[in-house]
Short mmCIF file of C-alpha atoms in Angstrom, two decimals:
data_model
loop_
_atom_site.label_atom_id
_atom_site.label_comp_id
_atom_site.label_asym_id
_atom_site.label_seq_id
_atom_site.Cartn_x
_atom_site.Cartn_y
_atom_site.Cartn_z
CA MET S 262 24.71 49.28 140.02
CA PHE S 263 26.27 51.29 137.68
CA GLU S 264 28.82 51.06 134.31
CA GLY S 265 30.29 54.74 132.73
CA GLN S 266 31.32 54.89 129.28
CA ARG S 267 34.43 54.66 127.82
CA ALA S 268 34.97 57.62 127.34
CA ASP S 269 33.85 59.41 130.45
CA VAL S 270 35.87 61.63 132.34
CA SER S 271 35.02 59.95 135.82
CA VAL S 272 32.16 58.00 137.79
CA HIS S 273 31.61 58.37 141.56
CA ALA S 274 29.26 57.39 143.52
CA ALA S 275 28.45 58.44 147.07
CA ARG S 276 26.38 58.56 150.83
CA ILE S 277 25.56 62.43 151.51
CA GLU S 278 24.57 62.64 155.27
CA THR S 279 22.90 65.59 155.79
CA GLN S 280 20.62 67.06 159.14
CA GLY S 281 19.40 63.20 159.81
CA ARG S 282 18.82 62.46 155.68
CA ARG S 283 20.39 60.16 154.33
CA TYR S 284 21.10 60.71 149.93
CA ASP S 285 23.06 58.17 147.59
CA VAL S 286 24.04 59.00 144.79
CA ILE S 287 26.17 58.37 141.84
CA THR S 288 26.96 60.98 138.89
CA ARG S 289 28.72 60.34 135.45
CA ALA S 290 30.68 63.23 133.88
CA PRO S 291 30.73 61.95 130.77
CA THR S 292 33.09 65.64 130.17
CA PHE S 293 35.28 67.56 132.34
CA PHE S 294 32.56 70.11 133.77
CA SER S 295 29.30 68.24 132.94
CA THR S 296 28.00 65.98 134.83
CA GLU S 297 24.95 63.10 135.03
CA ALA S 298 23.08 62.68 138.02
CA ARG S 299 21.36 59.40 139.84
CA LEU S 300 19.38 59.35 143.28
CA LEU S 301 18.51 56.14 144.99
CA VAL S 302 14.66 56.68 145.41
CA ASP S 303 12.79 54.01 146.42
CA GLY S 304 15.43 51.36 145.70
CA GLU S 305 15.36 52.42 142.09
CA TRP S 306 18.46 54.41 140.78
CA ARG S 307 16.58 57.76 139.45
CA LYS S 308 18.65 60.18 136.49
CA LEU S 309 17.39 63.81 138.11
CA ASP S 310 16.13 65.72 135.59
CA LYS S 311 18.58 68.65 134.72
CA PRO S 312 20.85 69.90 132.37
CA ASP S 313 24.41 68.35 132.86
CA HIS S 314 25.88 71.91 133.33
CA VAL S 315 24.12 71.59 136.94
CA GLY S 316 26.43 70.79 140.10
CA ILE S 317 23.89 69.19 142.82
CA ASP S 318 24.53 68.90 146.47
CA PHE S 319 21.61 68.55 149.38
CA PHE S 320 21.64 70.05 153.32
CA GLY S 321 18.93 68.39 155.11
CA ASP S 322 15.31 67.93 152.99
CA TRP S 323 17.16 70.47 150.38
CA LEU S 324 17.90 69.97 146.96
CA LEU S 325 20.85 72.66 145.90
CA LEU S 326 21.48 72.93 142.54
CA THR S 327 24.34 75.20 140.98
CA PRO S 328 24.10 75.88 137.24
CA LYS S 329 27.53 76.40 135.22
CA LEU S 330 25.73 78.32 131.84
CA ASP S 331 22.59 80.32 132.09
CA TRP S 332 19.22 77.98 133.21
CA LYS S 333 15.90 78.92 131.77
CA ILE S 334 13.22 77.59 133.41
CA GLY S 335 9.67 78.76 132.00
CA ASP S 336 9.80 82.51 131.77
CA LYS S 337 13.23 82.91 134.24
CA THR S 338 16.52 82.85 133.79
CA TRP S 339 18.94 81.79 136.20
CA ARG S 340 22.36 83.10 136.10
CA GLY S 341 25.69 80.41 135.61
CA GLY S 342 27.12 80.56 138.91
CA SER S 343 23.88 81.16 140.86
CA LEU S 344 22.99 78.65 143.93
CA LEU S 345 19.24 77.46 144.24
CA ALA S 346 18.20 75.57 146.61
CA ILE S 347 14.35 73.78 146.87
CA ASP S 348 12.75 70.61 148.15
CA SER S 349 14.76 67.64 146.99
CA ARG S 350 10.90 65.75 147.38
CA ALA S 351 9.01 68.70 145.54
CA TYR S 352 11.95 68.80 142.70
CA LEU S 353 11.65 64.55 142.06
CA ALA S 354 7.88 65.62 141.76
CA GLY S 355 8.14 68.30 138.89
CA ALA S 356 8.04 71.39 140.93
CA ARG S 357 10.65 74.09 139.91
CA ASP S 358 9.75 77.09 142.60
CA PHE S 359 13.28 77.58 143.77
CA SER S 360 14.62 79.90 146.56
CA PRO S 361 17.69 81.64 145.40
CA LEU S 362 20.97 81.48 148.10
CA PHE S 363 22.94 83.16 145.61
CA GLU S 364 22.73 84.31 142.72
CA PRO S 365 26.63 86.45 140.78
CA SER S 366 27.18 89.75 139.63
CA ASP S 367 29.69 91.43 137.46
CA THR S 368 31.81 91.34 140.23
CA VAL S 369 30.67 88.91 142.79
CA SER S 370 30.78 85.28 142.06
CA LEU S 371 30.47 82.32 144.34
CA ALA S 372 33.63 80.21 145.51
CA ASN S 373 32.07 77.85 147.92
CA GLN S 374 29.70 76.03 150.03
CA THR S 375 30.15 74.61 153.35
CA ALA S 376 27.85 73.33 155.77
CA THR S 377 27.47 72.79 159.64
CA ARG S 378 24.58 70.88 161.71
CA ASP S 379 21.53 74.03 161.35
CA SER S 380 23.95 76.55 158.66
CA LEU S 381 24.67 76.53 154.82
CA LEU S 382 28.00 78.74 154.95
CA LEU S 383 28.48 80.25 151.90
CA THR S 384 32.26 81.95 150.59
CA THR S 385 32.38 84.36 148.14
CA LEU S 386 34.82 86.45 145.59
CA ASP S 387 33.84 90.05 145.48
CA ASN S 388 36.49 91.52 143.30
CA VAL S 389 38.70 88.43 144.40
CA SER S 390 38.36 89.25 147.50
CA SER S 391 36.46 86.64 149.74
CA ARG S 392 33.14 87.31 151.67
CA LEU S 393 31.22 84.96 153.69
CA ARG S 394 27.66 84.70 154.57
CA GLU S 395 24.92 82.45 156.79
CA TRP S 396 22.04 80.61 155.63
CA LYS S 397 19.90 78.84 157.66
CA VAL S 398 15.58 77.40 157.49
CA VAL S 399 13.45 78.65 160.02
CA ASP S 400 9.84 77.85 159.62
CA GLY S 401 10.68 76.50 156.21
CA HIS S 402 11.79 79.72 154.72
CA TRP S 403 15.44 80.41 154.28
CA GLN S 404 17.07 83.39 155.68
CA SER S 405 20.65 84.78 155.95
CA ARG S 406 22.98 87.08 157.28
CA PRO S 407 26.23 88.37 156.31
CA VAL S 408 29.03 87.62 158.49
CA ALA S 409 32.24 90.35 159.63
CA THR S 410 35.21 89.19 157.24
CA PRO S 411 38.68 91.39 156.54
CA ALA S 412 38.10 94.00 153.69
CA PHE S 413 40.89 92.42 151.74
CA GLY S 414 42.80 88.55 151.46
CA SER S 415 41.22 84.72 151.37
CA LEU S 416 39.10 82.57 153.91
CA THR S 417 37.85 78.87 153.43
CA VAL S 418 35.46 77.52 156.21
CA SER S 419 35.05 73.73 157.35
CA ALA S 420 32.67 72.02 159.11
CA VAL S 421 34.08 71.01 163.41
CA ASP S 422 31.14 67.62 162.94
CA PRO S 423 28.35 69.15 160.55
CA ASP S 424 25.90 66.43 162.24
CA HIS S 425 26.13 67.65 165.63
CA ASP S 426 27.58 71.33 165.86
CA ASN S 427 27.58 74.55 164.32
CA ARG S 428 31.37 75.41 164.99
CA TYR S 429 33.38 75.35 162.37
CA PHE S 430 37.08 76.16 161.19
CA TYR S 431 37.90 79.79 159.43
CA SER S 432 41.24 80.39 157.73
CA PHE S 433 42.63 83.98 156.72
CA THR S 434 45.51 84.58 154.53
CA ASP S 435 46.86 87.22 152.68
CA PHE S 436 49.50 87.83 150.51
CA LEU S 437 51.45 89.61 153.62
CA THR S 438 49.95 87.88 156.71
CA PRO S 439 50.76 84.25 157.08
CA PRO S 440 47.80 81.39 157.29
CA THR S 441 45.47 82.05 160.75
CA LEU S 442 42.59 79.26 162.32
CA ALA S 443 40.38 80.17 164.13
CA LEU S 444 37.01 78.58 166.07
CA ALA S 445 33.81 80.42 164.85
CA GLU S 446 30.69 79.13 165.34
CA ALA S 447 27.56 80.14 163.28
CA GLY S 448 25.23 83.02 164.11
CA SER S 449 28.24 84.51 165.85
CA ASP S 450 31.45 86.66 164.97
CA GLN S 451 33.32 86.12 167.05
CA ARG S 452 36.49 83.74 166.61
CA GLN S 453 38.60 82.03 168.83
CA VAL S 454 42.76 82.29 167.09
CA LEU S 455 43.77 78.69 167.25
CA LYS S 456 47.21 78.69 165.36
CA GLN S 457 48.60 81.05 162.91
CA GLN S 458 51.44 79.74 160.49
CA PRO S 459 55.01 82.13 161.54
CA GLY S 460 55.75 84.85 159.23
CA PHE S 461 59.03 84.15 157.21
CA PHE S 462 59.48 87.51 155.93
CA ASP S 463 58.90 91.05 157.67
CA ALA S 464 56.06 92.13 155.65
CA SER S 465 56.24 95.82 157.36
CA PRO S 466 58.12 97.89 154.33
CA TYR S 467 54.97 96.41 152.12
CA ARG S 468 51.90 97.03 150.65
CA VAL S 469 48.92 94.55 148.03
CA GLN S 470 47.28 96.98 145.75
CA GLN S 471 44.28 95.84 143.29
CA TRP S 472 44.45 97.09 139.56
CA PHE S 473 42.79 96.74 136.49
CA ALA S 474 44.26 96.19 133.09
CA THR S 475 42.09 96.75 129.82
CA SER S 476 42.79 93.36 127.20
CA ARG S 477 41.73 94.02 123.84
CA ASP S 478 38.51 93.48 123.86
CA GLY S 479 37.99 95.96 126.66
CA THR S 480 37.16 93.78 129.33
CA ARG S 481 39.10 95.14 132.45
CA VAL S 482 41.49 92.68 134.12
CA PRO S 483 42.18 92.65 137.60
CA TYR S 484 45.41 91.52 139.12
CA PHE S 485 47.50 92.46 142.76
CA LEU S 486 50.23 94.34 143.06
CA ILE S 487 53.28 93.50 146.27
CA SER S 488 55.45 95.91 146.23
CA ARG S 489 57.53 98.12 149.23
CA LYS S 490 55.51 100.84 150.27
CA ASP S 491 58.48 103.31 148.94
CA LEU S 492 58.22 102.05 145.51
CA LYS S 493 59.86 103.64 142.89
CA LEU S 494 58.03 104.39 139.68
CA ASP S 495 60.86 104.74 137.22
CA ARG S 496 59.83 101.23 134.76
CA ALA S 497 63.15 99.48 136.42
CA ASN S 498 61.53 97.04 139.04
CA PRO S 499 62.82 93.34 138.91
CA THR S 500 59.30 92.25 138.87
CA LEU S 501 57.84 88.92 138.32
CA LEU S 502 53.86 88.47 136.85
CA TYR S 503 52.64 85.11 137.84
CA GLY S 504 49.16 84.02 135.74
CA TYR S 505 47.22 80.40 135.61
CA GLY S 506 43.80 81.19 134.01
CA GLY S 507 42.20 77.98 133.12
CA PHE S 508 39.74 75.02 134.36
CA GLU S 509 38.18 77.63 136.38
CA VAL S 510 40.68 78.39 139.43
CA SER S 511 40.53 81.69 140.95
CA LEU S 512 43.89 82.88 141.73
CA THR S 513 43.60 84.82 145.83
CA PRO S 514 45.87 86.28 147.66
CA ARG S 515 48.39 83.31 149.41
CA TYR S 516 51.16 83.94 152.04
CA ASN S 517 54.05 82.86 150.27
CA GLY S 518 57.22 82.96 152.57
CA ALA S 519 59.51 81.99 149.53
CA LEU S 520 58.32 84.48 147.60
CA GLY S 521 58.60 86.97 150.56
CA LYS S 522 61.93 85.64 151.58
CA ALA S 523 63.73 85.41 148.16
CA TRP S 524 61.66 87.39 146.25
CA LEU S 525 60.61 90.45 147.84
CA GLU S 526 63.38 90.96 150.36
CA ARG S 527 66.01 91.41 147.32
CA GLY S 528 63.59 94.15 145.99
CA GLY S 529 62.00 92.04 143.64
CA VAL S 530 57.84 93.65 142.73
CA TYR S 531 55.02 90.61 142.68
CA ALA S 532 51.81 90.84 140.79
CA LEU S 533 49.47 87.84 140.29
CA ALA S 534 46.88 88.20 137.24
CA ASN S 535 43.40 86.96 137.48
CA ILE S 536 42.61 86.56 133.96
CA ARG S 537 39.76 84.94 132.37
CA GLY S 538 39.82 81.27 131.82
CA GLY S 539 40.05 81.36 136.01
CA GLY S 540 37.15 81.30 138.08
CA GLU S 541 37.50 84.43 139.87
CA TYR S 542 34.38 86.52 138.74
CA GLY S 543 32.10 82.74 138.06
CA PRO S 544 31.75 80.33 135.83
CA ALA S 545 31.28 83.32 133.01
CA TRP S 546 34.89 84.24 133.55
CA HIS S 547 35.46 80.72 133.16
CA GLU S 548 33.82 80.62 129.45
CA ALA S 549 35.00 83.66 128.52
CA ALA S 550 38.28 81.86 127.60
CA ARG S 551 37.33 78.27 127.09
CA LYS S 552 37.60 76.55 123.44
CA GLN S 553 37.74 78.89 120.78
CA ARG S 554 37.55 81.15 123.03
CA ARG S 555 41.14 80.76 124.54
CA GLN S 556 42.94 83.57 123.53
CA ASN S 557 41.14 85.96 125.29
CA ALA S 558 43.23 84.66 128.37
CA TYR S 559 46.50 85.18 126.40
CA ASP S 560 45.13 89.24 125.51
CA ASP S 561 44.26 89.30 129.13
CA PHE S 562 47.90 88.52 130.31
CA ALA S 563 49.74 90.75 128.02
CA ALA S 564 47.16 93.56 128.70
CA ILE S 565 48.47 93.13 132.65
CA ALA S 566 52.00 93.60 131.56
CA GLU S 567 51.81 96.46 129.42
CA ASP S 568 50.18 97.75 132.18
CA LEU S 569 52.53 97.09 133.98
CA ALA S 570 55.24 99.17 131.97
CA LYS S 571 52.49 102.13 131.59
CA ARG S 572 52.31 102.27 135.08
CA GLY S 573 56.17 102.99 135.69
CA VAL S 574 56.50 99.80 137.72
CA ALA S 575 58.57 97.11 135.10
CA ASP S 576 59.35 97.46 131.33
CA ALA S 577 59.98 94.43 129.67
CA ARG S 578 63.81 94.14 130.10
CA HIS S 579 62.59 94.49 133.97
CA LEU S 580 59.38 92.04 133.62
CA GLY S 581 59.47 88.14 134.02
CA ILE S 582 56.67 85.52 134.37
CA LYS S 583 56.09 82.49 135.67
CA GLY S 584 53.11 79.77 135.75
CA GLY S 585 52.47 76.17 135.67
CA SER S 586 50.64 73.25 133.76
CA ASN S 587 48.34 74.91 132.18
CA GLY S 588 50.24 78.60 134.02
CA GLY S 589 53.27 76.84 131.56
CA LEU S 590 51.01 76.48 128.32
CA LEU S 591 49.84 80.25 129.47
CA MET S 592 53.93 80.82 129.47
CA GLY S 593 54.53 79.12 126.17
CA VAL S 594 52.22 81.07 124.55
CA MET S 595 53.46 84.47 125.74
CA LEU S 596 56.90 83.43 124.67
CA THR S 597 55.54 82.97 121.01
CA GLN S 598 52.95 85.29 120.76
CA ARG S 599 54.64 88.22 122.67
CA PRO S 600 58.23 87.92 123.30
CA GLU S 601 58.82 90.81 123.20
CA LEU S 602 56.98 91.82 126.77
CA PHE S 603 59.41 90.04 128.79
CA ASN S 604 62.70 89.47 129.83
CA ALA S 605 62.62 86.04 131.48
CA VAL S 606 59.92 83.23 131.97
CA VAL S 607 60.08 80.53 133.97
CA CYS S 608 57.63 77.80 132.41
CA GLN S 609 56.52 74.58 135.04
CA VAL S 610 55.27 70.97 134.13
CA PRO S 611 53.97 72.75 131.00
CA LEU S 612 51.56 71.67 128.00
CA LEU S 613 52.75 72.96 124.78
CA ASP S 614 52.35 70.56 122.11
CA MET S 615 48.23 71.03 122.05
CA ARG S 616 48.03 69.02 118.56
CA ARG S 617 49.43 65.45 120.46
CA PHE S 618 47.56 66.67 124.84
CA ASN S 619 45.15 64.48 124.00
CA GLN S 620 46.98 61.45 123.76
CA LEU S 621 49.28 61.99 126.51
CA LEU S 622 48.77 61.09 130.18
CA ALA S 623 45.68 62.74 131.51
CA GLY S 624 45.33 65.27 128.40
CA ALA S 625 42.44 63.33 127.44
CA SER S 626 39.97 64.67 129.79
CA TRP S 627 40.71 68.13 129.17
CA MET S 628 39.33 68.37 125.92
CA ASP S 629 36.04 70.33 127.07
CA GLU S 630 38.99 73.15 128.53
CA TYR S 631 40.73 73.03 125.15
CA GLY S 632 38.97 71.59 122.60
CA ASN S 633 40.10 68.33 120.48
CA PRO S 634 43.03 68.52 118.23
CA ASP S 635 41.88 65.23 116.46
CA GLN S 636 38.55 67.68 115.23
CA PRO S 637 39.76 69.96 112.17
CA GLU S 638 37.47 72.59 113.45
CA ASP S 639 38.51 72.79 116.81
CA TRP S 640 42.56 72.19 115.74
CA ALA S 641 41.87 75.36 113.54
CA PHE S 642 41.73 77.70 116.63
CA ILE S 643 43.80 76.09 119.11
CA ARG S 644 47.01 75.91 116.24
CA ARG S 645 46.77 79.65 116.08
CA TYR S 646 47.93 79.16 119.93
CA SER S 647 49.85 76.53 120.21
CA PRO S 648 53.38 77.06 121.70
CA TYR S 649 55.26 74.50 119.92
CA HIS S 650 53.72 74.70 116.70
CA ASN S 651 54.40 78.90 116.75
CA LEU S 652 58.42 79.08 117.23
CA LYS S 653 59.64 80.81 114.54
CA PRO S 654 63.44 80.74 113.37
CA ASP S 655 65.37 84.11 113.68
CA THR S 656 63.26 85.64 116.44
CA ARG S 657 64.32 86.87 119.31
CA TYR S 658 63.10 84.88 122.05
CA PRO S 659 63.37 85.99 126.52
CA ALA S 660 65.62 84.06 128.54
CA THR S 661 63.29 80.54 129.57
CA LEU S 662 63.81 78.42 132.33
CA PHE S 663 61.78 74.92 131.68
CA MET S 664 60.75 72.75 135.53
CA THR S 665 59.65 69.51 134.39
CA SER S 666 59.56 65.75 136.35
CA THR S 667 60.27 62.65 134.99
CA LEU S 668 57.10 61.14 137.02
CA ASP S 669 54.52 63.62 136.12
CA ASP S 670 51.56 61.51 135.30
CA ARG S 671 49.31 64.52 134.52
CA VAL S 672 51.25 66.65 131.88
CA HIS S 673 53.79 64.45 130.51
CA PRO S 674 57.81 65.82 130.63
CA GLY S 675 57.84 65.19 126.49
CA HIS S 676 55.74 68.21 126.14
CA ALA S 677 58.62 70.79 128.21
CA ARG S 678 61.19 68.50 126.61
CA LYS S 679 59.93 68.87 122.54
CA MET S 680 59.60 72.64 123.33
CA HIS S 681 63.33 72.99 124.92
CA ALA S 682 65.28 70.94 121.98
CA ALA S 683 63.25 72.84 119.22
CA MET S 684 64.59 76.26 120.92
CA GLN S 685 68.29 75.00 121.86
CA ALA S 686 67.82 74.44 118.16
CA MET S 687 67.48 78.19 117.23
CA GLY S 688 70.03 79.04 119.82
CA ALA S 689 68.03 80.82 122.14
CA ASP S 690 68.44 81.49 126.29
CA VAL S 691 66.71 78.16 126.95
CA ARG S 692 67.22 76.34 130.14
CA TYR S 693 66.08 72.92 131.36
CA PHE S 694 65.56 71.03 134.59
CA GLU S 695 63.78 67.85 134.74
CA ARG S 696 63.83 65.87 138.63
CA THR S 697 63.61 62.41 138.32
CA GLU S 698 60.85 61.93 141.50
CA GLY S 699 57.55 64.58 142.49
CA GLY S 700 55.00 64.14 139.86
CA HIS S 701 53.24 66.51 138.81
CA GLY S 702 54.65 68.75 141.36
CA ALA S 703 58.06 68.74 140.30
CA ALA S 704 59.29 67.98 144.08
CA ALA S 705 59.01 64.59 146.26
CA ASN S 706 59.50 66.87 149.66
CA HIS S 707 59.84 70.10 151.36
CA GLN S 708 63.44 70.18 150.23
CA GLN S 709 63.34 69.77 146.55
CA GLU S 710 60.83 72.14 146.39
CA ALA S 711 63.11 74.72 148.36
CA ASP S 712 65.81 73.33 145.78
CA ILE S 713 63.11 74.82 142.96
CA ALA S 714 62.83 77.54 144.01
CA ALA S 715 65.60 78.85 144.36
CA MET S 716 67.13 78.06 141.45
CA GLU S 717 64.33 80.23 140.52
CA TYR S 718 64.55 82.92 142.05
CA ALA S 719 68.38 82.95 141.31
CA PHE S 720 67.36 82.82 137.45
CA LEU S 721 64.69 85.64 137.72
CA LEU S 722 66.98 88.13 139.83
CA GLN S 723 70.25 87.62 137.72
CA GLN S 724 68.12 88.24 134.49
CA LEU S 725 65.37 91.47 135.68
CA ARG S 726 68.06 93.01 137.37
#
């Protein structure tokens, strides 16, 4: 039917059935963030006329397009992160008169879309808090209504039976509220609570705040702070700052029983960074820290650390940081670029040797995020932040714990192994744990997850109190 090229990230075939319509689609991904699409039309595979950065989906007779970058058609430019609808037959015939179902702003981005039998549900992020809007077609025209949601938190929706039913599952959580699953129906704000995860700590003494730090280039960067309501701003609170900042992944409010029990109840403060490279403000937020712009993500994270000290939450002596995978790379960069800002680092399943990341396991698929270190022009900017290549003797590094897995099939454990060995040879205060199973999650079951969490929180409390 179809064959991709050797360097492609993936080839995928799907049958999409919606409102009695059936679409057979083959997508080819030359890179991590680009796709070609072919649609079966009258027995022939027809390549859709669209830029590779534009994603596609279908809803009944309608083709849905989501450009990642700004898309200029005629005199109109659609912003990256928009959702555009058009009759699929008209599009194939050359029409481009889109109905915009979503257009991003500086603070609102599209997070997800889910179809019921008659409605399209759009989940958006408004300053990193979830909102929900329903769209439906009435007499050939799109109409919408906002759906009532809590002012703060994260929600996900999924259709019960999109072929025959307008009901959907509605799941909500925030830092202090365990996930709650409810049943809802398009056209109504009423919900029937079906189940709620038990609470694992008493949330009543704590509060959630959202603050903004100013990065080196003047960009306002949001972060959440979870602390006791009677927090003393004496810069002496053991504080854990978590970050990721890559692949357009959004870090939204989530309940974490282990965090509450092992960290908050022991006097800790938790901060969640929404730095560039993520998707909290849509594709533009991601693009602002991709490839040669990667340093922006690291400047953002450092700015939040400085803001925590400026506001009196924690100085460097009491501030620790944690991140995994791409977030492990973030930890490595903070460790080598700004060691004076922190007293403890938990670096999980990390990328650290950016000269060879594309030669190891799944690394070649990430060159669309970081660049190609085999190209001199790309290595020139990657070299400036690659943690392994920026270690310096006679530098005082914060206490560091590396966590990885022998069977990690995404990020090779060699990254953590060689970074630990290099730091150990320099006499740095460094620790290392490698589990022999568990893959990229570094744990094969809940008991192992608990063991790792206990190890990390014990390390952080020892260093930051």
